[in-house]
Amino acid sequence: MLATSVPLQLRQVLPRHSLVAALCDLGRCNLLTANNGQCAFSTTAALQEEQQPQAEAAVPLPPASGPLVGIKVLDVGQVVAGNFCGGLLAYFGADVIKVEPPGRGDALRHLRMEDGAGTSLWWRSYGRNRRCLTIDLHNEEGRQVLRQLANRCDVMVENFRPGVMEKWQLGPTDLKPELVYTRISGYGQTGPRAHLPGYASVCEAYGGFRYINGFPDRPPVRPNISLGDSLAGLHAAFGTVMALLHRSRLGAGAAGQVVDASISESMFNMLEGCVSEYAAQGVVRPPSGSTLTGVVPSGTWKAKDGVYVIIGGNGNSVYNRLIAAMGRPDMGIDNPRFATDALRCQNEKEILEVIEAWVGSHTSEEVMAAMNEARVPAGPILSTADIVAEPQYQQRGMIQRAAPPSGGQEVTMPAMLPVLHGTPGATRWAGPDLGEHTEEVLRGELGMSNTDIQRLRDCGAI
């Protein structure tokens, strides 16, 4: 069935599928489903002639604020990396339309601890400020809905294994050229490992991080967060904003570009001088426990009350104030053995022993007071419970609360950074329920009627 008001002459010139594609590209046609379960199309004009029942009014969402207001993002990202990227863009004002598989939703909805509604608290945080709809991308009719939405957006974010979107004919060359197409993967879109699946745990190791993290005499250590995923999402969001800036400078109708972010390369990007040091001197930076190779003194020490504190005394003037505050001005920079960082590295053991003994003979509060007075960077190691109660975080607005759009339990979550003083981002609502905005998006973005939406449900597209 092809319900359309296109003149008969045009129908005779174009094959059936070419006509459909031409109409959809022009924004003149919408996906429908025939009674036999196959999907067909109707033009906007035909839809306007259809008698539509009035849908129940949706609860209005709070208005967006921030530098990305007016940018529309189609978010097909998954789990941590994709959701962190989409979450950052949404926090700073973009209209992010989140796509998930019907029934089960994004895997992040089911990870770790849940709220009273049985949804992951992690999702409520990362999914904030988004409108959520369900589309089955294994269904061709579902993929056609995604194409229509993508061609009405500025950005698309995805983190499927490289090649999957091309197999579905949803790759960069299948969509409008103006689209900024942001991709996150384990190893990047090219190269001999591009086709391999990549989780943060594996890619953190491949990116060099796990080699230098930990203690020399113990197995490599993993931090108890998905650091690689989050860094990849951050790089992807940064790349997206740069691509949007470039496109805007070229003017109306300018082409977008592919933003190619990977977990392993996001970790690799954090290796500071490791590559240059190896290339020039053949030195491989090793794991160094709680210290920093080549920077003395910087480390973690245990105070008399059992609390660990961090002290960073590197740099000549800071070191001089540190060692004087500990009652050892004789070890200051006027002493030729400690005059430079290189010399302090040669005498590291002696310096660290002095610091350990001094910190161990004072409470953590006494240590902090002495370091603050001497203007030496130092601080406690805070747990999540400490952070939530910490006045610095509270006064800076780092702890935020919001409920999902449908209502229910208010969720406490961290702010997203950085802080912009002129155009700040905001948490407007917590991550929505699965498919909460499916009908709103299909009506508002694609002009679909209740009948169209029901037909899409019947053929499993949404």
Coordinates of C-alpha atoms in Angstrom, one line a residue:
M1 CA 0.0 0.0 0.0
L2 CA 1.4 3.5 -0.9
A3 CA -0.9 6.2 0.4
T4 CA 0.2 9.4 -1.3
S5 CA -1.0 12.6 -3.0
V6 CA 2.0 12.6 -5.5
P7 CA 0.8 13.1 -9.1
L8 CA 0.3 9.9 -11.1
Q9 CA 3.0 11.0 -13.6
L10 CA 5.7 11.1 -10.9
R11 CA 4.6 7.7 -9.6
Q12 CA 5.0 6.3 -13.1
V13 CA 8.5 7.7 -13.5
L14 CA 9.9 6.6 -10.2
P15 CA 10.0 3.0 -8.9
R16 CA 8.0 2.5 -5.7
H17 CA 11.0 2.6 -3.3
S18 CA 12.7 5.5 -5.1
L19 CA 9.5 7.5 -4.7
V20 CA 9.4 6.7 -1.0
A21 CA 13.0 7.7 -0.5
A22 CA 12.6 10.9 -2.5
L23 CA 9.6 11.9 -0.4
C24 CA 11.2 11.1 2.9
D25 CA 14.4 13.0 2.0
L26 CA 12.2 16.0 1.3
G27 CA 10.5 15.7 4.6
R28 CA 7.2 15.1 2.7
C29 CA 6.5 11.5 3.8
N30 CA 6.1 9.5 6.9
L31 CA 6.4 5.9 7.7
L32 CA 3.2 3.8 8.0
T33 CA 2.4 0.1 8.3
A34 CA -0.1 -1.7 6.2
N35 CA -2.4 -4.4 7.5
N36 CA -0.1 -7.2 6.4
G37 CA 2.6 -6.1 8.8
Q38 CA 4.7 -4.5 6.1
C39 CA 5.4 -0.8 6.4
A40 CA 4.4 1.7 3.8
F41 CA 4.4 5.5 3.6
S42 CA 2.1 8.5 3.5
T43 CA 2.8 12.1 2.7
T44 CA 2.5 15.0 5.1
A45 CA -0.4 16.2 3.0
A46 CA -2.2 12.9 3.3
L47 CA -1.7 12.9 7.1
Q48 CA -3.2 16.4 7.3
E49 CA -6.4 15.1 5.7
E50 CA -6.6 12.2 8.1
Q51 CA -9.0 12.6 11.0
Q52 CA -6.8 12.1 14.1
P53 CA -8.0 11.5 17.7
Q54 CA -6.6 13.9 20.2
A55 CA -3.7 12.5 22.1
E56 CA -3.4 13.1 25.8
A57 CA -1.2 16.2 26.4
A58 CA 2.3 15.4 27.6
V59 CA 3.7 16.9 30.7
P60 CA 5.7 19.9 29.6
L61 CA 9.5 19.6 30.1
P62 CA 11.5 22.4 31.7
P63 CA 13.2 24.7 29.1
A64 CA 16.8 24.1 28.2
S65 CA 19.6 26.4 29.0
G66 CA 23.3 26.5 28.2
P67 CA 25.5 27.1 25.1
L68 CA 24.1 24.2 23.1
V69 CA 20.4 25.3 23.1
G70 CA 19.1 24.9 19.5
I71 CA 21.3 21.9 18.7
K72 CA 19.4 18.7 18.2
V73 CA 21.2 15.3 18.8
L74 CA 20.1 11.8 17.9
D75 CA 21.7 9.6 20.6
V76 CA 22.1 5.9 19.6
G77 CA 24.9 5.5 22.2
Q78 CA 24.9 2.7 24.7
V79 CA 26.0 1.8 28.2
V80 CA 28.7 4.2 29.6
A81 CA 30.7 5.9 26.9
G82 CA 27.8 6.8 24.6
N83 CA 25.6 7.8 27.5
F84 CA 28.2 10.0 29.0
C85 CA 28.7 11.8 25.7
G86 CA 25.0 12.3 25.2
G87 CA 24.5 13.3 28.8
L88 CA 27.2 16.1 28.6
L89 CA 25.5 17.5 25.4
A90 CA 22.1 17.4 27.1
Y91 CA 23.3 19.0 30.3
F92 CA 24.6 22.0 28.3
G93 CA 21.4 22.6 26.5
A94 CA 21.2 20.3 23.4
D95 CA 17.9 18.6 22.7
V96 CA 19.0 15.0 22.9
I97 CA 16.7 12.3 21.6
K98 CA 17.8 9.0 23.1
V99 CA 17.1 5.8 21.1
E100 CA 16.8 2.4 22.8
P101 CA 15.7 -1.1 21.8
P102 CA 12.0 -1.8 22.7
G103 CA 11.4 -3.9 25.8
R104 CA 14.8 -4.1 27.4
G105 CA 16.2 -0.6 26.8
D106 CA 19.8 0.5 27.2
A107 CA 21.9 -1.9 29.3
L108 CA 22.8 1.0 31.6
R109 CA 19.2 0.9 32.9
H110 CA 20.0 -2.4 34.7
L111 CA 23.6 -1.8 36.0
R112 CA 24.3 -1.6 39.7
M113 CA 21.9 -0.2 42.2
E114 CA 18.3 0.6 41.3
D115 CA 15.7 3.1 42.5
G116 CA 12.3 2.2 43.8
A117 CA 11.0 1.8 40.2
G118 CA 13.6 -0.8 39.4
T119 CA 15.7 1.5 37.2
S120 CA 19.5 1.9 37.7
L121 CA 20.4 5.1 39.5
W122 CA 23.4 5.3 37.2
W123 CA 20.9 5.6 34.3
R124 CA 18.9 8.3 36.1
S125 CA 22.1 10.3 36.3
Y126 CA 23.6 9.7 32.9
G127 CA 20.2 9.8 31.1
R128 CA 19.3 13.2 32.5
N129 CA 17.7 15.9 30.3
R130 CA 16.9 13.5 27.4
R131 CA 13.8 12.5 25.6
C132 CA 13.6 8.8 25.2
L133 CA 12.0 6.7 22.5
T134 CA 12.3 3.1 21.5
I135 CA 13.2 1.9 18.0
D136 CA 14.2 -1.6 16.9
L137 CA 17.2 -1.2 14.7
H138 CA 17.1 -4.8 13.7
N139 CA 13.8 -4.0 11.9
E140 CA 14.1 -2.2 8.5
E141 CA 11.0 -0.1 9.3
G142 CA 12.6 1.0 12.6
R143 CA 15.8 1.9 10.8
Q144 CA 13.8 4.0 8.4
V145 CA 12.3 5.9 11.3
L146 CA 15.9 6.5 12.6
R147 CA 17.0 7.8 9.1
Q148 CA 14.1 10.3 9.2
L149 CA 15.0 11.5 12.6
A150 CA 18.8 11.7 11.8
N151 CA 18.0 13.9 8.8
R152 CA 16.3 16.4 11.1
C153 CA 19.2 16.5 13.6
D154 CA 22.5 18.3 13.9
V155 CA 24.4 15.4 15.5
M156 CA 24.2 11.6 15.8
V157 CA 26.0 9.7 18.5
E158 CA 26.7 6.0 18.3
N159 CA 29.0 3.4 19.8
F160 CA 28.2 0.2 18.0
R161 CA 31.1 -1.9 16.9
P162 CA 32.6 -0.4 13.7
G163 CA 30.8 -1.6 10.6
V164 CA 27.4 -2.3 12.2
M165 CA 25.9 1.1 11.3
E166 CA 27.1 0.7 7.7
K167 CA 25.6 -2.8 7.6
W168 CA 22.2 -1.2 8.5
Q169 CA 22.7 1.5 6.0
L170 CA 22.9 4.1 8.8
G171 CA 26.5 5.1 8.3
P172 CA 27.7 8.6 7.7
T173 CA 27.3 8.3 3.9
D174 CA 23.7 7.1 4.2
L175 CA 22.5 10.2 6.0
K176 CA 22.5 13.9 5.2
P177 CA 26.0 15.4 4.6
E178 CA 25.4 18.2 7.2
L179 CA 25.2 15.7 10.0
V180 CA 28.0 15.7 12.6
Y181 CA 28.4 11.9 13.1
T182 CA 30.0 11.1 16.4
R183 CA 31.4 7.6 16.8
I184 CA 32.8 5.9 19.9
S185 CA 34.5 2.5 19.7
G186 CA 37.2 0.4 21.5
Y187 CA 40.0 1.1 19.0
G188 CA 38.8 3.6 16.5
Q189 CA 37.1 3.2 13.1
T190 CA 40.2 2.2 11.2
G191 CA 43.3 0.0 11.9
P192 CA 43.8 -3.7 12.4
R193 CA 41.9 -3.8 15.7
A194 CA 39.0 -1.6 14.6
H195 CA 36.6 -4.6 14.3
L196 CA 37.3 -6.0 17.8
P197 CA 34.9 -5.4 20.7
G198 CA 36.3 -3.1 23.2
Y199 CA 35.3 -2.7 26.9
A200 CA 36.9 -0.1 29.2
S201 CA 38.7 -2.8 31.2
V202 CA 40.5 -4.1 28.1
C203 CA 41.0 -0.7 26.4
E204 CA 42.4 0.9 29.5
A205 CA 45.1 -1.8 29.3
Y206 CA 45.7 -1.4 25.6
G207 CA 45.9 2.4 26.0
G208 CA 48.8 2.1 28.5
F209 CA 47.0 3.1 31.6
R210 CA 46.9 -0.2 33.4
Y211 CA 50.7 -0.6 32.9
I212 CA 51.6 2.5 34.8
N213 CA 48.8 2.2 37.4
G214 CA 49.5 0.4 40.6
F215 CA 52.6 -0.8 42.5
P216 CA 55.7 -2.3 40.9
D217 CA 55.6 -5.5 42.9
R218 CA 51.8 -6.3 42.4
P219 CA 49.5 -7.0 39.5
P220 CA 48.2 -3.9 37.6
V221 CA 45.3 -2.2 39.4
R222 CA 41.9 -1.0 38.1
P223 CA 40.1 2.0 39.6
N224 CA 36.6 1.1 40.7
I225 CA 35.0 3.2 38.0
S226 CA 34.7 2.9 34.2
L227 CA 37.4 5.5 33.6
G228 CA 38.1 4.6 30.0
D229 CA 34.4 4.8 29.0
S230 CA 33.9 8.1 30.7
L231 CA 37.1 9.6 29.1
A232 CA 35.9 8.3 25.7
G233 CA 32.5 10.0 26.2
L234 CA 34.3 13.2 27.2
H235 CA 36.5 13.2 24.1
A236 CA 33.5 12.4 21.9
A237 CA 31.5 15.3 23.3
F238 CA 34.5 17.7 22.9
G239 CA 35.0 16.5 19.3
T240 CA 31.3 17.0 18.7
V241 CA 31.4 20.6 19.8
M242 CA 34.5 21.3 17.8
A243 CA 32.8 19.8 14.7
L244 CA 29.7 21.9 15.3
L245 CA 31.9 25.0 15.7
H246 CA 33.7 24.3 12.4
R247 CA 30.4 23.7 10.5
S248 CA 28.9 26.9 11.9
R249 CA 32.0 28.9 10.7
L250 CA 31.5 27.6 7.2
G251 CA 28.0 28.8 7.1
A252 CA 24.5 27.5 6.1
G253 CA 24.5 24.2 4.3
A254 CA 28.1 23.3 5.3
A255 CA 29.0 19.6 5.6
G256 CA 29.4 18.0 9.0
Q257 CA 32.1 15.4 9.7
V258 CA 32.8 12.2 11.5
V259 CA 34.1 12.5 15.1
D260 CA 36.1 9.3 15.7
A261 CA 36.7 8.7 19.5
S262 CA 38.0 5.5 21.0
I263 CA 38.4 4.2 24.5
S264 CA 42.0 3.1 24.1
E265 CA 43.1 6.4 22.5
S266 CA 41.3 8.4 25.1
M267 CA 43.5 6.6 27.7
F268 CA 46.5 7.0 25.4
N269 CA 45.8 10.7 25.3
M270 CA 46.4 10.9 29.1
L271 CA 50.0 9.5 29.0
E272 CA 51.6 12.9 29.4
G273 CA 55.3 12.6 28.4
C274 CA 55.6 8.8 28.3
V275 CA 55.8 8.5 24.6
S276 CA 58.4 11.3 24.1
E277 CA 60.5 10.0 27.0
Y278 CA 60.6 6.5 25.5
A279 CA 61.3 7.8 22.0
A280 CA 64.1 10.0 23.1
Q281 CA 65.7 8.1 26.0
G282 CA 64.3 4.5 25.7
V283 CA 62.8 4.8 29.2
V284 CA 59.5 3.2 30.0
R285 CA 57.6 4.8 32.8
P286 CA 56.8 2.2 35.4
P287 CA 54.0 1.9 38.0
S288 CA 54.9 3.9 41.1
G289 CA 52.3 3.3 43.7
S290 CA 51.1 6.5 45.4
T291 CA 54.1 8.6 44.1
L292 CA 54.8 10.1 40.7
T293 CA 58.0 9.1 38.9
G294 CA 60.4 12.0 38.5
V295 CA 58.5 14.3 40.7
V296 CA 59.6 14.6 44.4
P297 CA 57.9 14.9 46.8
S298 CA 54.4 13.9 45.8
G299 CA 52.5 11.1 47.5
T300 CA 50.2 9.7 50.1
W301 CA 51.0 9.5 53.8
K302 CA 49.2 8.2 56.9
A303 CA 48.5 10.6 59.7
K304 CA 48.5 9.7 63.4
D305 CA 44.7 9.3 63.4
G306 CA 44.8 6.7 60.6
V307 CA 43.6 9.1 57.9
Y308 CA 45.6 9.3 54.7
V309 CA 46.5 12.6 53.2
I310 CA 48.0 13.7 49.9
I311 CA 50.8 16.2 49.8
G312 CA 52.3 17.7 46.6
G313 CA 55.6 19.4 47.4
N314 CA 57.2 19.5 44.0
G315 CA 58.5 22.7 42.6
N316 CA 61.4 24.6 44.3
S317 CA 59.4 27.2 46.2
V318 CA 56.7 24.8 47.3
Y319 CA 59.3 22.2 48.4
N320 CA 61.1 24.8 50.4
R321 CA 58.0 25.8 52.3
L322 CA 57.0 22.2 52.8
I323 CA 60.3 21.1 54.3
A324 CA 60.5 24.2 56.5
A325 CA 57.0 23.6 57.8
M326 CA 58.2 20.1 58.9
G327 CA 61.0 21.6 60.8
R328 CA 63.8 20.7 58.4
P329 CA 64.9 23.9 56.7
D330 CA 68.4 22.3 56.4
M331 CA 66.9 20.1 53.6
G332 CA 65.7 23.2 51.7
I333 CA 66.9 24.3 48.2
D334 CA 69.9 26.1 49.7
N335 CA 71.3 22.6 50.4
P336 CA 73.0 21.5 47.2
R337 CA 71.6 18.0 47.6
F338 CA 68.0 19.2 47.3
A339 CA 68.4 22.4 45.1
T340 CA 66.5 21.0 42.0
D341 CA 63.9 18.5 41.2
A342 CA 66.5 16.3 39.6
L343 CA 68.6 16.3 42.7
R344 CA 65.6 15.7 44.9
C345 CA 64.8 12.6 42.8
Q346 CA 68.3 11.3 43.6
N347 CA 67.7 11.8 47.3
E348 CA 64.0 10.7 47.2
K349 CA 64.3 8.0 49.9
E350 CA 65.6 10.5 52.5
I351 CA 62.9 13.1 51.7
L352 CA 60.1 10.6 51.8
E353 CA 61.3 9.2 55.2
V354 CA 61.2 12.7 56.7
I355 CA 57.7 13.4 55.4
E356 CA 56.4 10.0 56.6
A357 CA 57.7 10.5 60.1
W358 CA 56.4 14.0 60.4
V359 CA 52.9 13.2 59.0
G360 CA 52.7 10.1 61.2
S361 CA 53.3 12.1 64.4
H362 CA 50.4 14.6 63.7
T363 CA 46.7 14.2 63.2
S364 CA 45.3 14.7 59.7
E365 CA 43.7 18.0 60.8
E366 CA 47.1 19.2 62.2
V367 CA 48.8 18.2 58.9
M368 CA 46.2 20.1 56.9
A369 CA 46.5 23.2 59.0
A370 CA 50.3 23.2 58.7
M371 CA 50.2 22.7 54.9
N372 CA 47.5 25.3 54.4
E373 CA 49.5 27.8 56.4
A374 CA 52.6 27.1 54.4
R375 CA 50.7 27.3 51.1
V376 CA 51.6 23.7 50.2
P377 CA 49.0 21.8 48.2
A378 CA 47.5 19.1 50.4
G379 CA 44.2 17.4 51.1
P380 CA 42.3 14.5 52.5
I381 CA 41.1 11.5 50.4
L382 CA 37.4 11.8 50.3
S383 CA 34.8 9.0 50.0
T384 CA 31.5 9.6 48.2
A385 CA 29.9 10.1 51.6
D386 CA 32.5 12.8 52.4
I387 CA 32.0 14.5 49.0
V388 CA 28.2 14.7 49.4
A389 CA 28.6 16.4 52.8
E390 CA 31.5 18.6 51.8
P391 CA 30.7 22.4 51.9
Q392 CA 33.0 23.1 48.9
Y393 CA 31.0 20.7 46.7
Q394 CA 27.7 22.0 48.0
Q395 CA 28.4 25.7 47.5
R396 CA 29.6 25.1 44.0
G397 CA 26.4 23.3 43.1
M398 CA 28.1 20.0 42.5
I399 CA 25.3 17.9 44.1
Q400 CA 22.1 18.2 42.2
R401 CA 18.6 16.6 42.5
A402 CA 15.9 15.9 40.1
A403 CA 13.0 13.5 39.4
P404 CA 12.2 11.7 36.2
P405 CA 9.7 13.5 33.9
S406 CA 7.0 11.0 34.8
G407 CA 7.5 11.8 38.5
G408 CA 8.5 9.5 41.3
Q409 CA 11.6 9.4 43.4
E410 CA 14.0 12.4 43.3
V411 CA 17.5 11.3 42.4
T412 CA 20.7 12.9 43.8
M413 CA 23.4 13.1 41.1
P414 CA 26.7 14.9 40.4
A415 CA 26.7 18.1 38.3
M416 CA 28.4 17.8 34.9
L417 CA 31.4 20.0 34.2
P418 CA 32.9 22.4 33.5
V419 CA 31.1 25.3 35.2
L420 CA 30.3 28.0 32.6
H421 CA 29.7 31.4 34.3
G422 CA 27.8 32.9 31.4
T423 CA 25.9 30.0 29.9
P424 CA 25.8 27.3 32.6
G425 CA 24.4 23.9 32.1
A426 CA 21.7 22.4 34.4
T427 CA 20.0 19.2 35.5
R428 CA 16.4 19.6 34.4
W429 CA 15.2 16.1 34.9
A430 CA 16.5 12.7 35.8
G431 CA 16.8 9.9 33.2
P432 CA 13.4 9.1 31.8
D433 CA 11.5 5.8 31.8
L434 CA 12.0 3.6 28.8
G435 CA 10.2 4.9 25.7
E436 CA 8.6 7.7 27.8
H437 CA 8.7 10.2 24.8
T438 CA 8.3 7.8 21.9
E439 CA 4.9 9.2 20.8
E440 CA 5.9 12.8 21.6
V441 CA 9.0 12.6 19.4
L442 CA 7.3 10.8 16.5
R443 CA 4.5 13.3 16.5
G444 CA 6.5 16.4 17.1
E445 CA 9.6 15.6 14.9
L446 CA 8.0 13.5 12.1
G447 CA 4.4 14.6 12.1
M448 CA 3.0 11.1 12.7
S449 CA -0.6 10.4 13.7
N450 CA -1.8 8.0 16.3
T451 CA -2.7 5.6 13.5
D452 CA 0.9 5.8 12.1
I453 CA 2.4 5.1 15.5
Q454 CA 0.1 2.2 16.2
R455 CA 1.0 0.7 12.9
L456 CA 4.7 1.0 13.7
R457 CA 4.0 -0.8 17.0
D458 CA 2.2 -3.5 15.2
C459 CA 5.1 -4.3 12.8
G460 CA 7.6 -4.1 15.7
A461 CA 9.5 -1.1 14.5
I462 CA 9.1 0.8 17.8

